[in-house]
PDB file of C-alpha atoms in Angstrom:
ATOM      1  CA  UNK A   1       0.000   0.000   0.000  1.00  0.00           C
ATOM      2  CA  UNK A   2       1.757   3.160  -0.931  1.00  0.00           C
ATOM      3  CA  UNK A   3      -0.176   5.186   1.305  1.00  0.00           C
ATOM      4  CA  UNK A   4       1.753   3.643   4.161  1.00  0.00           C
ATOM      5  CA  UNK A   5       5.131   5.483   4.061  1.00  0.00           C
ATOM      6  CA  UNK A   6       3.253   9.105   3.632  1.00  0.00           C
ATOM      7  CA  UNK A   7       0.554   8.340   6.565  1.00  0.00           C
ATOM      8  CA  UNK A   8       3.335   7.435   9.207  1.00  0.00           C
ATOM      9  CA  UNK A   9       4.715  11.114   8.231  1.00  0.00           C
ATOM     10  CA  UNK A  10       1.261  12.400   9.076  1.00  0.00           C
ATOM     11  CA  UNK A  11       1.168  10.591  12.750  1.00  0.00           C
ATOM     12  CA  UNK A  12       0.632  13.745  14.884  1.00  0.00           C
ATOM     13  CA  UNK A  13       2.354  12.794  18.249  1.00  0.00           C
ATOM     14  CA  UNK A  14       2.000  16.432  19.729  1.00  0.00           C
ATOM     15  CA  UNK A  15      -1.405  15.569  21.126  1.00  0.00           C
ATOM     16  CA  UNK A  16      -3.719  12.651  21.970  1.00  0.00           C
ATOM     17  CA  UNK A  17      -5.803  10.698  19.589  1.00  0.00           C
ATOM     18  CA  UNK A  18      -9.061   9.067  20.188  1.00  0.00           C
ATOM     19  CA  UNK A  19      -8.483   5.490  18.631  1.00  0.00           C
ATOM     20  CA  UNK A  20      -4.900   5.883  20.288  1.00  0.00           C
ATOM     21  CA  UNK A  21      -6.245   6.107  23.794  1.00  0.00           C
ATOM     22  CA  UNK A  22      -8.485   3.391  23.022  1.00  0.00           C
ATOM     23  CA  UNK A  23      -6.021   1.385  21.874  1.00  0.00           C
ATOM     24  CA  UNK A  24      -4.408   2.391  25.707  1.00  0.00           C
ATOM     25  CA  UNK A  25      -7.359   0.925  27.714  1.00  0.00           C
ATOM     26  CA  UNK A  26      -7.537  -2.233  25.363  1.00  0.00           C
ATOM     27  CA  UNK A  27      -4.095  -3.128  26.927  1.00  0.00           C
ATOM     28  CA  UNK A  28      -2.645  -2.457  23.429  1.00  0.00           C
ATOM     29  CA  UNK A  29       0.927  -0.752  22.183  1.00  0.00           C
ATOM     30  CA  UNK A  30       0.235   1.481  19.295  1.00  0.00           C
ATOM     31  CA  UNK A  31       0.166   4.423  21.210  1.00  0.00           C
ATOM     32  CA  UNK A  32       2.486   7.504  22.401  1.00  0.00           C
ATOM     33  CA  UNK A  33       3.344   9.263  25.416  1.00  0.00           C
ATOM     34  CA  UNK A  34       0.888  11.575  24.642  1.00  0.00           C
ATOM     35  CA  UNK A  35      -2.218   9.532  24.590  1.00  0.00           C
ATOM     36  CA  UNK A  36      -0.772   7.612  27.745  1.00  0.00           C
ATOM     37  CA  UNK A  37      -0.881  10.480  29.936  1.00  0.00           C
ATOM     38  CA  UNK A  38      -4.420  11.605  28.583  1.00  0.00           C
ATOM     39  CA  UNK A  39      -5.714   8.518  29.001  1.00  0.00           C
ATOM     40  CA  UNK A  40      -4.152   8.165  32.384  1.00  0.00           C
ATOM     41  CA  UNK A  41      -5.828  10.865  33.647  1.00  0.00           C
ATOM     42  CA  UNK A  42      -9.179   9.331  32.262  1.00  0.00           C
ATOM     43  CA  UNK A  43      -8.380   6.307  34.386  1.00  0.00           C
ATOM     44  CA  UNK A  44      -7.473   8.644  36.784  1.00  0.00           C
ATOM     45  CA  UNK A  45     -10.926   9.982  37.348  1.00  0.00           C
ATOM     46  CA  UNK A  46     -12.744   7.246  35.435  1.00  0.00           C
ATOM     47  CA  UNK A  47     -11.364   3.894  36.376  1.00  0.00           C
ATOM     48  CA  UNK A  48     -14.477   1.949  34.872  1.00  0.00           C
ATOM     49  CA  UNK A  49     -12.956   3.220  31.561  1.00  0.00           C
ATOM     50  CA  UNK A  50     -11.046  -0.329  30.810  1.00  0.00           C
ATOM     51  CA  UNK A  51     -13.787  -1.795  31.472  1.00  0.00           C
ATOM     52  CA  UNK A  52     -15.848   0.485  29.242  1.00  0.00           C
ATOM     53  CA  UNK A  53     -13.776  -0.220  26.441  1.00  0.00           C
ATOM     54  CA  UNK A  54     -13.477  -4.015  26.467  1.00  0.00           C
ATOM     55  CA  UNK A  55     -17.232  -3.947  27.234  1.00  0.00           C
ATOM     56  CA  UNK A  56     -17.779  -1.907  23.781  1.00  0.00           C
ATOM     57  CA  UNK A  57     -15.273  -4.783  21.927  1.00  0.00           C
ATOM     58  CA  UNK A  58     -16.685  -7.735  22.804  1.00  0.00           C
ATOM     59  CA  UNK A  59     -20.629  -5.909  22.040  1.00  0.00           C
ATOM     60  CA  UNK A  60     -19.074  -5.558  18.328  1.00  0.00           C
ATOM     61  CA  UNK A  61     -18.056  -9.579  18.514  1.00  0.00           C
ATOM     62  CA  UNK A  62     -21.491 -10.557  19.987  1.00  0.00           C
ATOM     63  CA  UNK A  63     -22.936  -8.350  17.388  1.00  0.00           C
ATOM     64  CA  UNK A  64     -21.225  -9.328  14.191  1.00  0.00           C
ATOM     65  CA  UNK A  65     -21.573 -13.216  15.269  1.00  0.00           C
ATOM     66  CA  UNK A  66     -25.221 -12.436  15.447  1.00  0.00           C
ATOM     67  CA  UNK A  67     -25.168 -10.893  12.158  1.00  0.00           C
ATOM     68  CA  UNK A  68     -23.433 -13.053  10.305  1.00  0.00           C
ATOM     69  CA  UNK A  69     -25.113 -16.525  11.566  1.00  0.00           C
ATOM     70  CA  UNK A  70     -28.043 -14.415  10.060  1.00  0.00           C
ATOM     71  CA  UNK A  71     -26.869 -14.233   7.022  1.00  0.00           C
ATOM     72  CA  UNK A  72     -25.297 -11.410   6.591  1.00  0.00           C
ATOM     73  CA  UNK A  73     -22.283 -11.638   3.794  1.00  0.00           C
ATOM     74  CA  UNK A  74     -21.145  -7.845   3.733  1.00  0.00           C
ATOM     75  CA  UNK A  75     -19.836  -5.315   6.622  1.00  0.00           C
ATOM     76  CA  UNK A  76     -19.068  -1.742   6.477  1.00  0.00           C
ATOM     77  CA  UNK A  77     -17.389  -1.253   9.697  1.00  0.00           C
ATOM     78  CA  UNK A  78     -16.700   2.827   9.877  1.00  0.00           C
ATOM     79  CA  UNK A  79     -14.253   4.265  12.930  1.00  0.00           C
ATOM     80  CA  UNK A  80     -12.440   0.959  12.744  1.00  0.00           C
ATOM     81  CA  UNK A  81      -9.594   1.756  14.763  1.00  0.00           C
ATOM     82  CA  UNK A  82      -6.191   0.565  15.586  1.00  0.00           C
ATOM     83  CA  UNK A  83      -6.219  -3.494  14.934  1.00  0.00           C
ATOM     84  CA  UNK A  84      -7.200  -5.311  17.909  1.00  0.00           C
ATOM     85  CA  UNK A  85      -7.224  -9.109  17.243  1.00  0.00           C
ATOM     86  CA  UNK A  86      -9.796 -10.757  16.485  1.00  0.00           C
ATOM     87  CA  UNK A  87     -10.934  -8.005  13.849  1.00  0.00           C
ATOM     88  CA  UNK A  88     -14.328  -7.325  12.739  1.00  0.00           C
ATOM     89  CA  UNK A  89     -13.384  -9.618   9.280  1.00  0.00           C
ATOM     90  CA  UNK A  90     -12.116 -12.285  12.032  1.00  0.00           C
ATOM     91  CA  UNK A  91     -14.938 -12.849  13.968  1.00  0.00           C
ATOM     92  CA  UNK A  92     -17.510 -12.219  10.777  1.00  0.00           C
ATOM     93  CA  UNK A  93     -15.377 -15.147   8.791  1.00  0.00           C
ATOM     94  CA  UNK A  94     -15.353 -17.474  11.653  1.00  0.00           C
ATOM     95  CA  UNK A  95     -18.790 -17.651  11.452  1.00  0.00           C
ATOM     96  CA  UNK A  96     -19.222 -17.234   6.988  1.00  0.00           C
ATOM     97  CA  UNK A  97     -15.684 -17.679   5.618  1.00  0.00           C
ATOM     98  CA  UNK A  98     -17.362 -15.986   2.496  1.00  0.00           C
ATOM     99  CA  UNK A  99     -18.145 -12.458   4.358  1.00  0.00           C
ATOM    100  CA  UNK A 100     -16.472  -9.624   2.677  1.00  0.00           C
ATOM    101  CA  UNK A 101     -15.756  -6.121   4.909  1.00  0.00           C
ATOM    102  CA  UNK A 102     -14.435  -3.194   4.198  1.00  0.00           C
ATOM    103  CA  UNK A 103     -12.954  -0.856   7.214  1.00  0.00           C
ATOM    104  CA  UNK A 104     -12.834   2.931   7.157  1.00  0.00           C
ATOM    105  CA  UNK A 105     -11.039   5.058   9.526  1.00  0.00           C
ATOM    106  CA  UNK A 106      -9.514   8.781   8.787  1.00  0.00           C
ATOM    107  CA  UNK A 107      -5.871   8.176  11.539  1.00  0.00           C
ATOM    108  CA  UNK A 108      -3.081   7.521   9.454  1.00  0.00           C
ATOM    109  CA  UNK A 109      -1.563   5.450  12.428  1.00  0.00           C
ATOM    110  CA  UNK A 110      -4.716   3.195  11.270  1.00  0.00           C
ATOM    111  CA  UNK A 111      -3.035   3.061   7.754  1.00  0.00           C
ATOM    112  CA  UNK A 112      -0.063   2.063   9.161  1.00  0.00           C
ATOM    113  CA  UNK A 113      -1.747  -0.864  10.183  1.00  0.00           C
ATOM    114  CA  UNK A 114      -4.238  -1.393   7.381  1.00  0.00           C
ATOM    115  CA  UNK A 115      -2.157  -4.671   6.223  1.00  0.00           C
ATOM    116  CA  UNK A 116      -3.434  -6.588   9.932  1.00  0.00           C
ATOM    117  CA  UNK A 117      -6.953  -5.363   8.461  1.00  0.00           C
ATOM    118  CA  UNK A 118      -6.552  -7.101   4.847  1.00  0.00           C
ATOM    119  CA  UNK A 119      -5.505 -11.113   5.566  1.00  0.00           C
ATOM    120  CA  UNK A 120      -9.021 -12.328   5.002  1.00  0.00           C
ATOM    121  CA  UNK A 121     -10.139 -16.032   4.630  1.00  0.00           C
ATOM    122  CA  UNK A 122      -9.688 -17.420   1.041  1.00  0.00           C
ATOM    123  CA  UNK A 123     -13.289 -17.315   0.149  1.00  0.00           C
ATOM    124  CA  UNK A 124     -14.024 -13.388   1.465  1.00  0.00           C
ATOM    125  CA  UNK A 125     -12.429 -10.397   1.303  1.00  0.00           C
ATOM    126  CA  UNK A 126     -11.377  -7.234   3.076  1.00  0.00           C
ATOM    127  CA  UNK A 127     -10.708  -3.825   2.116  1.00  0.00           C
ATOM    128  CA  UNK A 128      -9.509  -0.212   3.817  1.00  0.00           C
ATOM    129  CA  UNK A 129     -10.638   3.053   2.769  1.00  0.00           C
ATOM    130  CA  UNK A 130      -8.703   6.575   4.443  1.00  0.00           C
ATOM    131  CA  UNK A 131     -11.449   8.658   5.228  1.00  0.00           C
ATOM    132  CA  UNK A 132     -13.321  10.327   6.981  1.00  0.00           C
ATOM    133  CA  UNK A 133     -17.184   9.473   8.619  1.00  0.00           C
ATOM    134  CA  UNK A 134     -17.961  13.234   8.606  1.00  0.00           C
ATOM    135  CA  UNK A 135     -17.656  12.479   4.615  1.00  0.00           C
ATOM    136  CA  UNK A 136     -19.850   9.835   4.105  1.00  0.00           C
ATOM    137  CA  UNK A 137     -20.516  10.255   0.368  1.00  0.00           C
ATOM    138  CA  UNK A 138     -16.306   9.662  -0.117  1.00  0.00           C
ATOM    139  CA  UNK A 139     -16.874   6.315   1.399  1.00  0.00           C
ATOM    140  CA  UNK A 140     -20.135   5.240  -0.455  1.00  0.00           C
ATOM    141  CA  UNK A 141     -17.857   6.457  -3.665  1.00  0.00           C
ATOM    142  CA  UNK A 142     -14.819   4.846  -2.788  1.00  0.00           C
ATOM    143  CA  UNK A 143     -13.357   1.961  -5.250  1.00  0.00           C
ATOM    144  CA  UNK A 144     -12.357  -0.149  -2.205  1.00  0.00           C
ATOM    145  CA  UNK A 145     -15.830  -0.574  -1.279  1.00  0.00           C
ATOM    146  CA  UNK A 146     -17.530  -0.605  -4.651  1.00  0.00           C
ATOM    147  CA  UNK A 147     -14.910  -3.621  -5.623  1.00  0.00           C
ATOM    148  CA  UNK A 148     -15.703  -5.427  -2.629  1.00  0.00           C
ATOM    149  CA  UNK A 149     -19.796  -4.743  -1.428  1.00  0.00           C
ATOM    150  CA  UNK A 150     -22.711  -5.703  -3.820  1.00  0.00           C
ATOM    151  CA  UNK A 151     -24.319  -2.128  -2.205  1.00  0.00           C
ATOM    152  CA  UNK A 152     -27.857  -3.728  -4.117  1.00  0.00           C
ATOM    153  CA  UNK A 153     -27.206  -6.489  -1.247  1.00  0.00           C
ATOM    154  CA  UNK A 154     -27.794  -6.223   2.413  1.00  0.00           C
ATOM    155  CA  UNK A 155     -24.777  -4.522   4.537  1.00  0.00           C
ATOM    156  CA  UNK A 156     -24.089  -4.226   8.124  1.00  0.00           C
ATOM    157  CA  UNK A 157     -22.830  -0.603   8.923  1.00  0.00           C
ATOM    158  CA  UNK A 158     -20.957  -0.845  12.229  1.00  0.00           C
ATOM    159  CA  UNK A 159     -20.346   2.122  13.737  1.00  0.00           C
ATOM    160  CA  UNK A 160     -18.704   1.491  17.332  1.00  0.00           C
ATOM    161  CA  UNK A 161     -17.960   3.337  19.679  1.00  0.00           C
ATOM    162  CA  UNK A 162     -17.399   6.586  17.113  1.00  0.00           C
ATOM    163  CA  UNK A 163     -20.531   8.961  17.407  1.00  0.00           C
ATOM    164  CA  UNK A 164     -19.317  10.057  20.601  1.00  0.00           C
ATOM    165  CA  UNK A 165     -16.460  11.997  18.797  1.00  0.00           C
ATOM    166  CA  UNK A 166     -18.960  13.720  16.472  1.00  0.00           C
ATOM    167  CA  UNK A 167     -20.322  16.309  18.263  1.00  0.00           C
ATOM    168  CA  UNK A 168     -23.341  17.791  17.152  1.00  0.00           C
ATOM    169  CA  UNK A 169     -22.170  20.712  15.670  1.00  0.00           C
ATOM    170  CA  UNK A 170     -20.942  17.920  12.783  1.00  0.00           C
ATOM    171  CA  UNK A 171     -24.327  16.943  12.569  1.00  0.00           C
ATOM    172  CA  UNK A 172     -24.020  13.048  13.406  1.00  0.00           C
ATOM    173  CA  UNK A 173     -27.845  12.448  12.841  1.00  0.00           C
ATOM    174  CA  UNK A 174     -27.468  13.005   9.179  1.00  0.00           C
ATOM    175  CA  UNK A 175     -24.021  11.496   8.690  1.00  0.00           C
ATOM    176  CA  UNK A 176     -25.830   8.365   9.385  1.00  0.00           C
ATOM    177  CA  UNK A 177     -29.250   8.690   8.092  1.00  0.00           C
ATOM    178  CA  UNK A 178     -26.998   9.121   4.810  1.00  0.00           C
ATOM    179  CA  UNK A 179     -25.135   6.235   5.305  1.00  0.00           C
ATOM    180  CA  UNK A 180     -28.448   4.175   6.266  1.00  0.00           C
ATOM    181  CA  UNK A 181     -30.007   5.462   3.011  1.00  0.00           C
ATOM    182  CA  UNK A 182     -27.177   4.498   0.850  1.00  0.00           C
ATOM    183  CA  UNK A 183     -28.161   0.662   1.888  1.00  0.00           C
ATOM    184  CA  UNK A 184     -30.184  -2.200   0.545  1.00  0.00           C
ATOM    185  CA  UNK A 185     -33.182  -3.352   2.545  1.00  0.00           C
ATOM    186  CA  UNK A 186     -32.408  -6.230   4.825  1.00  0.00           C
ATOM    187  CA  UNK A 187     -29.150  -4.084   5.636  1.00  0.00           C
ATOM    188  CA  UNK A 188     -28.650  -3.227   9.427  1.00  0.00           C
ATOM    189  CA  UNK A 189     -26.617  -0.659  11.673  1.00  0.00           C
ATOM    190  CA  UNK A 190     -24.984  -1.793  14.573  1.00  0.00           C
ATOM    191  CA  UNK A 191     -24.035   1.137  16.699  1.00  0.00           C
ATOM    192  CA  UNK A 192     -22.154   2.073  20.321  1.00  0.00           C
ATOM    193  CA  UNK A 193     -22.338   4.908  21.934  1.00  0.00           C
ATOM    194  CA  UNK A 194     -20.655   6.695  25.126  1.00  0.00           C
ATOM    195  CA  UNK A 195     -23.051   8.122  28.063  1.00  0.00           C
ATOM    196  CA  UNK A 196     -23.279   9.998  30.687  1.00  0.00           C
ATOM    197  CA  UNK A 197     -26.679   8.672  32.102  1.00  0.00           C
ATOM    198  CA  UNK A 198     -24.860   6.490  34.772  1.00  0.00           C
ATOM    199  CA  UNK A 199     -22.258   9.009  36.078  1.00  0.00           C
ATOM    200  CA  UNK A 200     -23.034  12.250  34.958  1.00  0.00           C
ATOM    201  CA  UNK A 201     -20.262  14.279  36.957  1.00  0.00           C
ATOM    202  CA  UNK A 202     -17.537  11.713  35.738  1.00  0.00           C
ATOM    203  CA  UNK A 203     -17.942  11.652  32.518  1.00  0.00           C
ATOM    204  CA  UNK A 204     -18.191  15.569  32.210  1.00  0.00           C
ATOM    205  CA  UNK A 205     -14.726  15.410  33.586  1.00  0.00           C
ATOM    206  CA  UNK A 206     -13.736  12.551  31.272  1.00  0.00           C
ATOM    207  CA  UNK A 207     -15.008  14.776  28.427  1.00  0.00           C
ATOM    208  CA  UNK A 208     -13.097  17.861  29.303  1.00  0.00           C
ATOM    209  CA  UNK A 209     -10.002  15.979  29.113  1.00  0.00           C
ATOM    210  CA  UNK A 210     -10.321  14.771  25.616  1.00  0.00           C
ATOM    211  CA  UNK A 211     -11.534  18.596  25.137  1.00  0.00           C
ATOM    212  CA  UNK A 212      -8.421  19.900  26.726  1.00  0.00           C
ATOM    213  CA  UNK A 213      -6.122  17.411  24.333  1.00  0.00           C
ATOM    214  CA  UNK A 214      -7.783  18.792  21.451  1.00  0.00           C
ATOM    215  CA  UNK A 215     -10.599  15.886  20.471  1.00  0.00           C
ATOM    216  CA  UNK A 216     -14.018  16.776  20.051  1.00  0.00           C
ATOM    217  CA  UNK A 217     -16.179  14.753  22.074  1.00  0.00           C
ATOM    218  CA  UNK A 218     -20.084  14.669  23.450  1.00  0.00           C
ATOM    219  CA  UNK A 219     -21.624  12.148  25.579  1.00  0.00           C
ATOM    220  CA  UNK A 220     -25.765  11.233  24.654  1.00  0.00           C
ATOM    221  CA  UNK A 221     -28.558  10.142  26.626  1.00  0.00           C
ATOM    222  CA  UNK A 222     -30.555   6.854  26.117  1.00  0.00           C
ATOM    223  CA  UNK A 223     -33.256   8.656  24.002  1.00  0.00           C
ATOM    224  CA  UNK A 224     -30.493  10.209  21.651  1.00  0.00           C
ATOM    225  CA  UNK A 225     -28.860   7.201  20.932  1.00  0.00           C
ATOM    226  CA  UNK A 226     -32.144   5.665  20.160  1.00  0.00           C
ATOM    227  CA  UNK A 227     -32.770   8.591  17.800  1.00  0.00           C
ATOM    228  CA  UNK A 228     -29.446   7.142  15.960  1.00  0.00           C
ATOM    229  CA  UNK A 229     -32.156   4.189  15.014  1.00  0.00           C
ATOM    230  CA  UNK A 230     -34.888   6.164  13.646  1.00  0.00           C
ATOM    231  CA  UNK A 231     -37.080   4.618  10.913  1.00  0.00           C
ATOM    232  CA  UNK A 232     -35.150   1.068  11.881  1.00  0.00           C
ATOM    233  CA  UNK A 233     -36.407  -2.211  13.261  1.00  0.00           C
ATOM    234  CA  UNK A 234     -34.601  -2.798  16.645  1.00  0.00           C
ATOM    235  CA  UNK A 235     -33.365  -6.607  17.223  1.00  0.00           C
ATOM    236  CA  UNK A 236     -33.807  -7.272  20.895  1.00  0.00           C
ATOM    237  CA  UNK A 237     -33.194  -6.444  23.320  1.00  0.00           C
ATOM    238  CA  UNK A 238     -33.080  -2.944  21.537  1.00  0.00           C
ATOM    239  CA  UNK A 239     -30.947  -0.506  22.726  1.00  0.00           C
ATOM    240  CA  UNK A 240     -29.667  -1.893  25.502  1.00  0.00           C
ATOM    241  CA  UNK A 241     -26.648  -1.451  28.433  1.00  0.00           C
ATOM    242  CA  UNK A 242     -24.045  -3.924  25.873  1.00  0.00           C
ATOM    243  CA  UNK A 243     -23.293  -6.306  28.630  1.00  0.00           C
ATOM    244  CA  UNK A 244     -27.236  -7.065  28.948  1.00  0.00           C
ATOM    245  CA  UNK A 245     -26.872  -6.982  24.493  1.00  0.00           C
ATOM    246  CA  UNK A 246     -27.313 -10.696  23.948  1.00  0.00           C
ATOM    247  CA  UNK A 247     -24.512 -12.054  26.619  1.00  0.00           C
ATOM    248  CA  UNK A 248     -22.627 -14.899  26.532  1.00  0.00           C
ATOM    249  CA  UNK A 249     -19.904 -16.666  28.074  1.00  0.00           C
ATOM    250  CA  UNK A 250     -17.109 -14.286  27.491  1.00  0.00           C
ATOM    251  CA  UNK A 251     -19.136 -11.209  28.916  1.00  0.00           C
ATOM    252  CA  UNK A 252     -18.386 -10.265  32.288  1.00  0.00           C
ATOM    253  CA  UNK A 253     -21.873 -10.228  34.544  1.00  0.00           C
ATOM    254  CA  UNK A 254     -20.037  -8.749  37.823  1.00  0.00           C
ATOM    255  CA  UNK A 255     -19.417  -5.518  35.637  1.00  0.00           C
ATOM    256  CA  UNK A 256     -21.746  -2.090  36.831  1.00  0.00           C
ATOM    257  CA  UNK A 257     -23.981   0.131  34.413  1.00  0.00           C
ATOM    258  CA  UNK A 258     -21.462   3.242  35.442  1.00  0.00           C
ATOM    259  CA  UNK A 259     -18.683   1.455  34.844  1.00  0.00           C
ATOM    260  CA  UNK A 260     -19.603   0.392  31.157  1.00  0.00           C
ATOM    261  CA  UNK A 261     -21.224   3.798  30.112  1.00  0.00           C
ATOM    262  CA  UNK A 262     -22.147   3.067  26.824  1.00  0.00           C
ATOM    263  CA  UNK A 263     -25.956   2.329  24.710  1.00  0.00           C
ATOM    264  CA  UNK A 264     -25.689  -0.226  21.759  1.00  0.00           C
ATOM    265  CA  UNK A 265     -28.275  -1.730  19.722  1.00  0.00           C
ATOM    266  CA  UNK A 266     -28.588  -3.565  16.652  1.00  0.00           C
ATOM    267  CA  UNK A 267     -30.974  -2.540  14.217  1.00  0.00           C
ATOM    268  CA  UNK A 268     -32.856  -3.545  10.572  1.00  0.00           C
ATOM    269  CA  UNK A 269     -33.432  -1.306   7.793  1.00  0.00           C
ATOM    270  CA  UNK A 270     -36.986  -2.358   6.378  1.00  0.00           C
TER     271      UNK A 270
END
């Protein structure tokens, strides 16, 4: 990929990133100093924030298992992130060795890693678009995806854990009703979302200090991540706390609403 050398000059390290920090609570290594001490002094005030963000991983597993033993074939996972293993295409092809996904995330330290992203199954594919969610039309557009996704087919759009970092002076509403519309029916949109409904005076905190290091970020309530899932058909349990989101044995009963912060639902486009 030639984009590689020319993203790794773009890696800002002067201030934190998002998927970075993530990447920091996921007990990962693809981040700086700089998102370390950020997200230090998340855990800091926050300490449920680990928890929070393994919570929102193994949703998107539960999810896509769900999804695929369904019969979904195609995935348009959007605010991918830094590669945490097993990958979207990993758990989708464990389940239909034939699914096909294509990732999209605007970090170039994501580039950097887009190869971990690509090593599908024989029989599907994967693909990795630069850009940005605030430009949705550039990803319906994009070659990558149009090579890969039959868009006259049904596609899950996974966006997890992402809306939280488009406030809504970037009107998120409309970023995905435009997504949503560019589907098939039969598609669905699997979403996660930070709130502040749990712990209201942490979280404002928590926000302030990705504010402070430069990211835009906005917590919602219940009803405005259900708004997310207007005009949709909600698969129960609807939108839901994602530890109570169709558990199994890998999710962690002992963990507290306030500590996992987050709404996710799965949802059908009639």
């Amino acid at each position: 990929m030639a984009e590689l050398g020319r993203a790794a000059s773009r890696i800002d390290t002067s201030k934190p990133h998002p998927a970075r920090m993530y990447d920091y609570y996921l007990g990962g290594k693809d981040h700086y100093e700089v998102d370390q001490q950020a997200a230090e002094k998340v855990v800091e005030i926050n300490p449920g924030i680990k928890t929070c963000a393994g919570t929102n991983r193994r949703f998107m597993h539960r999810a896509t298992r769900y999804l695929a033993a369904a019969g979904v074939r195609q995935f348009l996972d959007i605010g991918t992130g830094i590669p945490t293993e097993p990958n979207l295409h990993q758990v989708a092809q464990s389940v239909a060795p034939d699914a096909r996904v294509v990732y999209a995330d605007n970090d170039p330290i994501v580039l950097t890693h887009a190869q971990a992203l690509l090593r599908s199954t024989r029989e599907g594919r994967t693909a990795y678009i630069h850009a940005d969610v605030r430009e949705p039309e550039k990803i319906l557009a994009a070659q990558e995806l149009r090579e890969t996704l039959d868009m006259s087919q049904p596609v899950a759009l996974s966006l997890n854990a992402l809306l939280h970092f488009v406030p809504d002076e970037f009107h998120p509403y409309d970023l995905v009703e435009r997504l949503v519309a560019a589907l098939a029916p039969g598609s669905y949109l699997v979403l996660s979302h930070v709130t502040s409904d749990f712990a209201p005076d942490v979280w404002a905190r928590v926000v302030d200090i990705y504010h402070r290091g430069g990211i835009p970020a906005q917590t919602r309530s219940r009803a405005e991540v259900e708004r997310f899932f207007t005009g949709l058909e909600l698969v129960e349990p609807g939108v839901e706390v994602p530890h109570r989101w169709r558990p199994d044995a890998e999710t962690d009963a002992n963990v507290t609403d306030a500590d996992v912060s987050l709404y996710g639902a799965v949802a059908r486009k009639p």
